[in-house]
Coordinates of C-alpha atoms in Angstrom, one line a residue:
M101 CA 0.0 0.0 0.0
V102 CA 1.3 3.4 -1.0
I103 CA 1.0 6.1 1.7
K104 CA 0.4 9.6 0.4
M105 CA 0.8 12.5 2.7
I106 CA -2.4 14.4 1.9
F107 CA -3.5 17.3 4.1
N108 CA -6.5 15.4 5.6
S109 CA -4.5 12.3 6.5
L110 CA -3.3 11.1 9.8
T111 CA 0.2 10.6 8.3
Y112 CA 0.4 14.4 7.5
F113 CA -0.6 15.4 11.0
I114 CA 1.9 13.1 12.7
F115 CA 4.6 14.5 10.3
L116 CA 3.4 18.1 11.0
F117 CA 3.4 17.5 14.8
A118 CA 7.0 16.2 14.7
V119 CA 8.2 19.1 12.5
V120 CA 6.6 21.7 14.8
I121 CA 8.1 20.2 18.0
L122 CA 11.6 20.0 16.5
Y123 CA 11.3 23.5 14.8
W124 CA 10.7 25.4 18.0
S125 CA 13.5 23.4 19.7
F126 CA 16.2 24.1 17.1
S127 CA 18.6 27.0 16.4
L128 CA 18.0 29.1 13.3
K129 CA 20.4 27.2 11.1
A130 CA 19.0 23.8 12.2
R131 CA 15.5 25.1 11.5
L132 CA 16.3 25.9 7.9
Y133 CA 17.7 22.4 7.3
L134 CA 14.7 20.9 9.1
V135 CA 12.3 22.7 6.9
F136 CA 14.2 21.9 3.7
F137 CA 14.7 18.2 4.3
S138 CA 11.2 17.7 5.8
S139 CA 9.8 19.3 2.7
L140 CA 11.7 16.9 0.5
L141 CA 10.5 14.1 2.7
F142 CA 6.9 15.3 2.4
Y143 CA 7.3 15.6 -1.4
G144 CA 8.9 12.2 -1.6
F145 CA 5.9 10.6 0.0
W146 CA 4.0 11.3 -3.2
K147 CA 6.8 10.0 -5.5
V148 CA 10.5 10.1 -4.9
E149 CA 11.2 10.5 -8.6
F150 CA 9.5 14.0 -8.4
I151 CA 12.3 15.4 -6.1
P152 CA 15.1 15.7 -8.7
V153 CA 12.7 17.5 -11.1
M154 CA 11.9 20.1 -8.5
L155 CA 15.5 20.5 -7.5
V156 CA 16.5 21.3 -11.1
S157 CA 14.1 24.3 -11.0
V158 CA 15.3 25.3 -7.5
I159 CA 19.1 25.0 -8.2
S160 CA 19.0 26.6 -11.7
D161 CA 17.1 29.7 -10.5
Y162 CA 19.3 30.1 -7.4
L163 CA 22.4 30.2 -9.6
L164 CA 20.9 32.2 -12.4
A165 CA 19.5 34.9 -10.0
L166 CA 23.0 35.3 -8.5
K167 CA 24.5 35.7 -12.0
I168 CA 21.8 38.2 -13.0
S169 CA 22.4 40.3 -9.9
T170 CA 26.2 40.5 -10.4
N171 CA 26.2 41.1 -14.1
T172 CA 26.1 44.7 -15.4
N173 CA 25.6 43.9 -19.1
K174 CA 21.8 44.3 -19.9
V175 CA 22.0 41.9 -22.8
V176 CA 23.6 39.2 -20.7
K177 CA 21.1 39.7 -17.9
K178 CA 18.2 39.3 -20.4
R179 CA 19.8 36.1 -21.7
L180 CA 20.2 34.7 -18.2
L181 CA 16.5 35.5 -17.5
L182 CA 15.5 33.9 -20.8
L183 CA 17.5 30.8 -19.8
S184 CA 15.6 30.6 -16.5
L185 CA 12.3 30.9 -18.3
I186 CA 13.3 28.2 -20.8
I187 CA 14.3 25.8 -18.0
N188 CA 11.2 26.3 -15.9
L189 CA 8.7 26.5 -18.7
G190 CA 10.5 23.6 -20.5
I191 CA 10.0 21.4 -17.4
L192 CA 6.4 22.5 -17.1
F193 CA 5.7 22.0 -20.8
Y194 CA 7.3 18.5 -20.9
F195 CA 5.5 17.1 -17.9
K196 CA 2.1 18.9 -18.2
Y197 CA 1.6 19.9 -21.8
L198 CA 3.6 17.6 -24.1
I199 CA 1.0 14.9 -24.4
F200 CA -1.8 17.5 -24.9
F201 CA 0.1 19.3 -27.8
A202 CA 1.3 16.0 -29.3
E203 CA -2.2 14.6 -29.4
N204 CA -3.5 17.8 -31.0
A205 CA -0.8 17.8 -33.6
I206 CA -1.5 14.2 -34.5
G207 CA -5.2 14.9 -34.7
F208 CA -4.7 17.9 -37.0
A209 CA -2.3 15.8 -39.2
N210 CA -4.9 13.0 -39.5
L211 CA -7.6 15.6 -40.3
V212 CA -5.6 17.0 -43.3
G213 CA -4.9 13.5 -44.6
I214 CA -1.5 12.8 -43.1
S215 CA -1.7 9.5 -41.2
L216 CA 0.2 9.5 -37.9
D217 CA 0.0 6.9 -35.1
P218 CA -0.8 8.2 -31.6
L219 CA 2.2 8.7 -29.4
L220 CA 2.5 6.3 -26.5
L221 CA 3.8 8.8 -24.1
K222 CA 3.7 7.8 -20.5
I223 CA 4.5 11.0 -18.6
I224 CA 3.5 11.3 -14.9
L225 CA 2.7 14.8 -13.9
P226 CA 4.8 15.8 -10.7
L227 CA 2.6 17.2 -7.9
G228 CA 2.8 20.9 -7.4
I229 CA 4.9 21.5 -10.5
S230 CA 2.7 24.4 -11.6
F231 CA 3.2 26.1 -8.2
Y232 CA 6.9 25.7 -7.6
T233 CA 7.9 26.6 -11.2
F234 CA 5.8 29.8 -10.9
Q235 CA 7.5 30.7 -7.6
T236 CA 11.0 30.2 -9.0
I237 CA 10.1 32.2 -12.1
S238 CA 8.8 35.1 -10.0
Y239 CA 12.0 35.0 -7.9
T240 CA 14.3 35.3 -10.9
V241 CA 12.1 37.9 -12.6
D242 CA 12.0 40.0 -9.4
V243 CA 15.8 39.8 -9.1
Y244 CA 16.1 40.9 -12.8
R245 CA 13.7 43.8 -12.2
G246 CA 15.8 44.9 -9.2
Q247 CA 12.8 44.5 -6.8
I248 CA 14.7 42.1 -4.6
M249 CA 18.3 41.0 -4.0
P250 CA 19.1 37.3 -4.7
E251 CA 19.5 35.1 -1.6
K252 CA 23.0 33.8 -1.2
N253 CA 22.1 31.2 1.4
F254 CA 21.0 28.2 -0.8
I255 CA 19.1 26.4 2.0
L256 CA 17.3 29.6 3.0
Y257 CA 16.2 30.2 -0.6
A258 CA 15.3 26.5 -1.1
C259 CA 13.0 26.7 2.0
Y260 CA 11.0 29.4 0.2
V261 CA 10.4 27.2 -2.9
T262 CA 10.0 23.8 -1.3
F263 CA 8.2 24.7 2.0
F264 CA 5.8 21.8 2.4
P265 CA 2.6 23.5 3.4
Q266 CA 2.3 25.3 0.1
L267 CA 4.2 22.9 -2.1
I268 CA 1.2 20.9 -3.5
A269 CA -1.7 23.3 -3.7
G270 CA -0.3 26.8 -3.1
P271 CA -0.6 29.7 -2.3
V272 CA 1.8 30.9 -4.9
L273 CA 4.3 32.8 -2.8
R274 CA 6.7 35.6 -3.5
A275 CA 10.3 35.6 -2.2
S276 CA 9.9 39.0 -0.7
E277 CA 7.0 37.7 1.4
V278 CA 8.6 34.6 2.8
I279 CA 12.4 34.5 2.8
Y280 CA 12.8 37.2 5.4
Q281 CA 10.6 35.2 7.7
F282 CA 12.9 32.2 7.5
S283 CA 16.0 34.4 7.9
K284 CA 15.3 35.4 11.5
K285 CA 14.7 33.2 14.5
S286 CA 11.2 34.0 15.6
L287 CA 10.3 33.4 19.2
F288 CA 7.7 30.8 20.2
K289 CA 4.2 32.2 20.9
F290 CA 1.1 30.3 21.8
E291 CA -0.7 32.7 19.4
H292 CA 1.0 30.9 16.5
I293 CA -0.3 27.5 17.7
I294 CA -3.8 28.7 18.4
I295 CA -4.3 30.5 15.1
G296 CA -2.6 27.7 13.2
V297 CA -4.7 24.9 14.7
R298 CA -7.9 27.0 14.2
R299 CA -7.1 27.5 10.5
I300 CA -6.3 23.8 10.1
F301 CA -9.6 22.7 11.7
Y302 CA -11.5 25.2 9.6
G303 CA -9.9 23.8 6.5
L304 CA -10.6 20.2 7.5
F305 CA -14.3 21.1 8.1
L306 CA -14.5 22.6 4.6
K307 CA -12.8 19.6 3.0
V308 CA -14.1 16.6 5.0
V309 CA -17.6 17.8 6.0
I310 CA -18.6 19.9 3.0
A311 CA -16.5 19.2 -0.1
D312 CA -16.2 15.4 0.3
N313 CA -19.9 15.1 0.9
I314 CA -20.8 17.2 -2.1
A315 CA -18.4 15.2 -4.4
P316 CA -20.5 11.9 -4.5
L317 CA -23.6 13.9 -5.5
V318 CA -21.7 15.7 -8.3
D319 CA -20.0 12.5 -9.5
S320 CA -23.3 10.5 -9.7
G321 CA -25.0 13.5 -11.4
F322 CA -22.3 13.9 -14.1
S323 CA -22.4 10.1 -14.8
M324 CA -26.0 10.3 -15.7
P325 CA -26.9 10.3 -19.4
I326 CA -27.8 13.9 -20.6
E327 CA -31.2 12.9 -22.0
A328 CA -32.2 11.8 -18.4
M329 CA -31.6 15.3 -17.0
G330 CA -33.8 18.3 -17.0
A331 CA -32.6 22.0 -17.0
L332 CA -33.0 22.2 -13.2
D333 CA -30.8 19.1 -12.8
V334 CA -28.1 20.6 -15.0
W335 CA -28.2 24.0 -13.1
T336 CA -28.1 22.2 -9.7
L337 CA -25.1 20.1 -10.7
G338 CA -23.3 23.1 -12.1
F339 CA -23.8 25.0 -8.8
L340 CA -22.9 21.9 -6.7
F341 CA -19.7 21.4 -8.6
G342 CA -18.8 25.1 -8.2
F343 CA -19.2 24.8 -4.4
Q344 CA -17.3 21.5 -4.4
I345 CA -14.2 23.0 -6.0
Y346 CA -14.4 26.1 -3.9
F347 CA -14.7 24.3 -0.6
D348 CA -12.0 21.8 -1.7
F349 CA -9.5 24.3 -2.9
S350 CA -10.0 26.9 -0.1
A351 CA -9.8 24.1 2.4
Y352 CA -6.3 23.2 1.3
S353 CA -5.4 26.9 1.4
H354 CA -6.6 27.2 5.0
I355 CA -4.7 24.1 6.0
A356 CA -1.5 25.4 4.3
I357 CA -1.9 28.8 6.0
G358 CA -2.5 27.1 9.4
S359 CA 0.4 24.7 9.0
A360 CA 2.8 27.5 8.2
R361 CA 1.5 29.6 11.1
L362 CA 2.4 26.7 13.5
L363 CA 6.0 27.5 12.5
G364 CA 5.5 31.2 12.9
I365 CA 5.4 31.8 9.1
H366 CA 2.6 34.1 7.8
F367 CA 1.1 33.3 4.4
P368 CA -1.1 35.8 2.5
E369 CA -4.8 34.9 2.2
N370 CA -5.8 32.9 -0.9
F371 CA -9.6 33.0 -0.9
N372 CA -12.0 35.6 0.5
F373 CA -15.6 34.4 0.0
P374 CA -15.4 34.8 -3.9
Y375 CA -19.0 33.7 -4.4
L376 CA -20.2 36.9 -2.5
A377 CA -18.4 39.1 -5.1
N378 CA -20.6 41.7 -6.6
S379 CA -18.7 42.1 -9.9
P380 CA -16.0 40.4 -12.0
K381 CA -13.6 43.0 -10.6
D382 CA -14.5 41.9 -7.0
F383 CA -14.4 38.2 -7.9
W384 CA -10.9 38.3 -9.1
K385 CA -9.9 40.1 -6.0
R386 CA -11.2 37.2 -3.9
W387 CA -10.6 34.0 -5.9
H388 CA -7.2 32.2 -5.8
I389 CA -5.7 35.5 -5.0
S390 CA -2.0 34.5 -5.1
L391 CA -2.3 33.0 -8.6
S392 CA -4.4 35.8 -10.1
S393 CA -1.9 38.3 -8.6
W394 CA 1.0 36.3 -10.2
I395 CA -0.8 36.4 -13.6
R396 CA -1.3 40.2 -13.1
D397 CA 2.4 41.0 -12.3
Y398 CA 4.2 38.5 -14.5
L399 CA 1.9 38.3 -17.5
Y400 CA -0.9 40.8 -17.9
L401 CA 0.7 44.1 -16.8
P402 CA 4.0 43.4 -18.6
L403 CA 2.0 42.6 -21.8
A404 CA 0.0 45.8 -21.3
G405 CA 3.2 47.9 -20.7
I406 CA 2.2 48.9 -17.2
K407 CA 4.4 49.1 -14.1
V408 CA 4.1 46.0 -11.9
G409 CA 4.5 45.1 -8.2
N410 CA 5.7 42.0 -6.4
K411 CA 3.0 41.3 -3.8
S412 CA 0.6 38.4 -4.0
L413 CA -2.3 40.6 -2.9
G414 CA -5.2 42.2 -4.7
G415 CA -5.6 39.5 -7.3
L416 CA -6.6 40.6 -10.8
E417 CA -8.9 43.4 -9.6
K418 CA -6.6 46.1 -11.1
A419 CA -6.5 44.3 -14.5
T420 CA -10.3 44.4 -14.7
L421 CA -10.4 48.2 -14.8
I422 CA -7.7 48.9 -17.4
K423 CA -9.3 49.9 -20.7
N424 CA -8.0 49.6 -24.2
K425 CA -5.8 46.7 -23.2
N426 CA -7.9 43.9 -24.7
K427 CA -5.2 41.8 -26.4
P428 CA -3.2 41.3 -23.1
L429 CA -6.6 40.6 -21.4
F430 CA -7.5 37.6 -23.6
I431 CA -3.9 36.3 -23.8
A432 CA -3.5 36.4 -20.0
W433 CA -6.8 34.7 -19.3
A434 CA -6.3 32.0 -21.9
I435 CA -2.9 31.2 -20.3
M436 CA -4.5 31.2 -16.9
G437 CA -7.0 28.7 -18.2
L438 CA -4.3 26.5 -19.6
W439 CA -2.4 26.7 -16.3
H440 CA -5.3 25.0 -14.6
G441 CA -5.2 22.0 -17.0
A442 CA -3.9 20.7 -20.4
S443 CA -7.2 20.9 -22.2
W444 CA -9.1 23.2 -24.6
T445 CA -11.9 23.3 -22.1
F446 CA -9.6 25.1 -19.6
V447 CA -8.6 27.5 -22.4
L448 CA -12.3 28.2 -23.1
W449 CA -12.8 28.7 -19.4
G450 CA -10.1 31.4 -19.4
L451 CA -11.5 33.1 -22.5
Y452 CA -15.0 33.0 -21.0
H453 CA -13.7 35.0 -18.0
A454 CA -11.9 37.4 -20.4
I455 CA -15.2 38.0 -22.2
V456 CA -16.9 38.7 -18.9
I457 CA -14.3 41.2 -17.9
F458 CA -14.5 42.8 -21.3
V459 CA -18.3 43.2 -21.1
Y460 CA -17.9 44.5 -17.5
R461 CA -15.5 47.2 -18.7
L462 CA -18.1 48.3 -21.3
L463 CA -20.9 48.4 -18.8
L464 CA -19.0 50.1 -16.0
P465 CA -20.0 53.7 -17.0
I466 CA -23.7 52.6 -17.0
L467 CA -23.4 50.7 -13.7
K468 CA -22.1 53.8 -11.9
N469 CA -25.5 55.4 -12.2
F470 CA -27.3 52.5 -10.4
N471 CA -28.5 52.6 -6.8
Q472 CA -25.6 51.2 -4.7
N473 CA -27.7 48.7 -2.8
L474 CA -29.4 47.5 -5.9
K475 CA -26.1 47.2 -7.7
V476 CA -24.5 45.1 -5.0
F477 CA -27.5 42.7 -4.8
F478 CA -27.9 42.4 -8.6
G479 CA -24.1 42.2 -8.9
I480 CA -23.8 39.2 -6.5
F481 CA -26.6 37.4 -8.3
V482 CA -25.1 37.9 -11.7
T483 CA -21.5 37.2 -10.7

């Protein structure tokens, strides 16, 4: 039997308890090594073969960031940054998208009369690869932009990338938000334990009590033949699935935030009741905040030629209000959709949100004239 260290397993909580006890007993240097090697152990529980893949991303960006910082030649700095992007996006493409694009290429070739046999690719997607590659990319880009200095202590830097609470399901962290917390020896406070345990229990309630009980209803509903369902059935299943993924994903974020807090590490919030948003602008300020903030600072705003920040706060709220930047809007949202999964349905999901944002921009001058209470009520319903 293979034991996987999922957040709602007894294995994880035994592991977490041991790490917390040791962490508060150790010196600063010992804490860093504890976090790094325990994170590798946590990741290895899923599949040991995944560890070298992650370390390639970690080591390459550590070295490239140091080179970027010390080099004064702008052309060389750009080339080093490009190399970082090629390594990280290459890893991501191979493990997550190669089969998808290969199958599409074969399908297109067969469509135009060129007979090609399907590729028998057996590629296992490493857990958390979309998260840690985005974190290392943001680190190197921030160093290139001069927003942060590269971290010379490899173990300290590696703790930021591999830190086990956020390794599998986020939040997508920025180096400027986390590394400084590991670099100082924080004092033990019962407040950390109380807040951490409370957040973990809250996350477990969302996962075990709500999400896991909605899941069988959704699975059985989606397994029914379409002709056996009425419109009300389809709407009900759609809403149930929406709540399932929200409670499931936000639960993992709560447990991650709580687990980190047990070690005195503060994570930014990742969800803020997104289904109570009263506009697309408000929704993208509340949903998967760390990812949408990453897309804002490293994709949308650079494409739009607008100054960027390096904080995983605010989500894509700012991007929803920028007019006359429609091309970056659709590119960014299509890529965000593809980030979620290697399928055209995910791309369409992203483009759907881009259209919603585009329409919202057009209607914004009209909406300003509405009664505030009516606008909020109607906005929540529509959103």
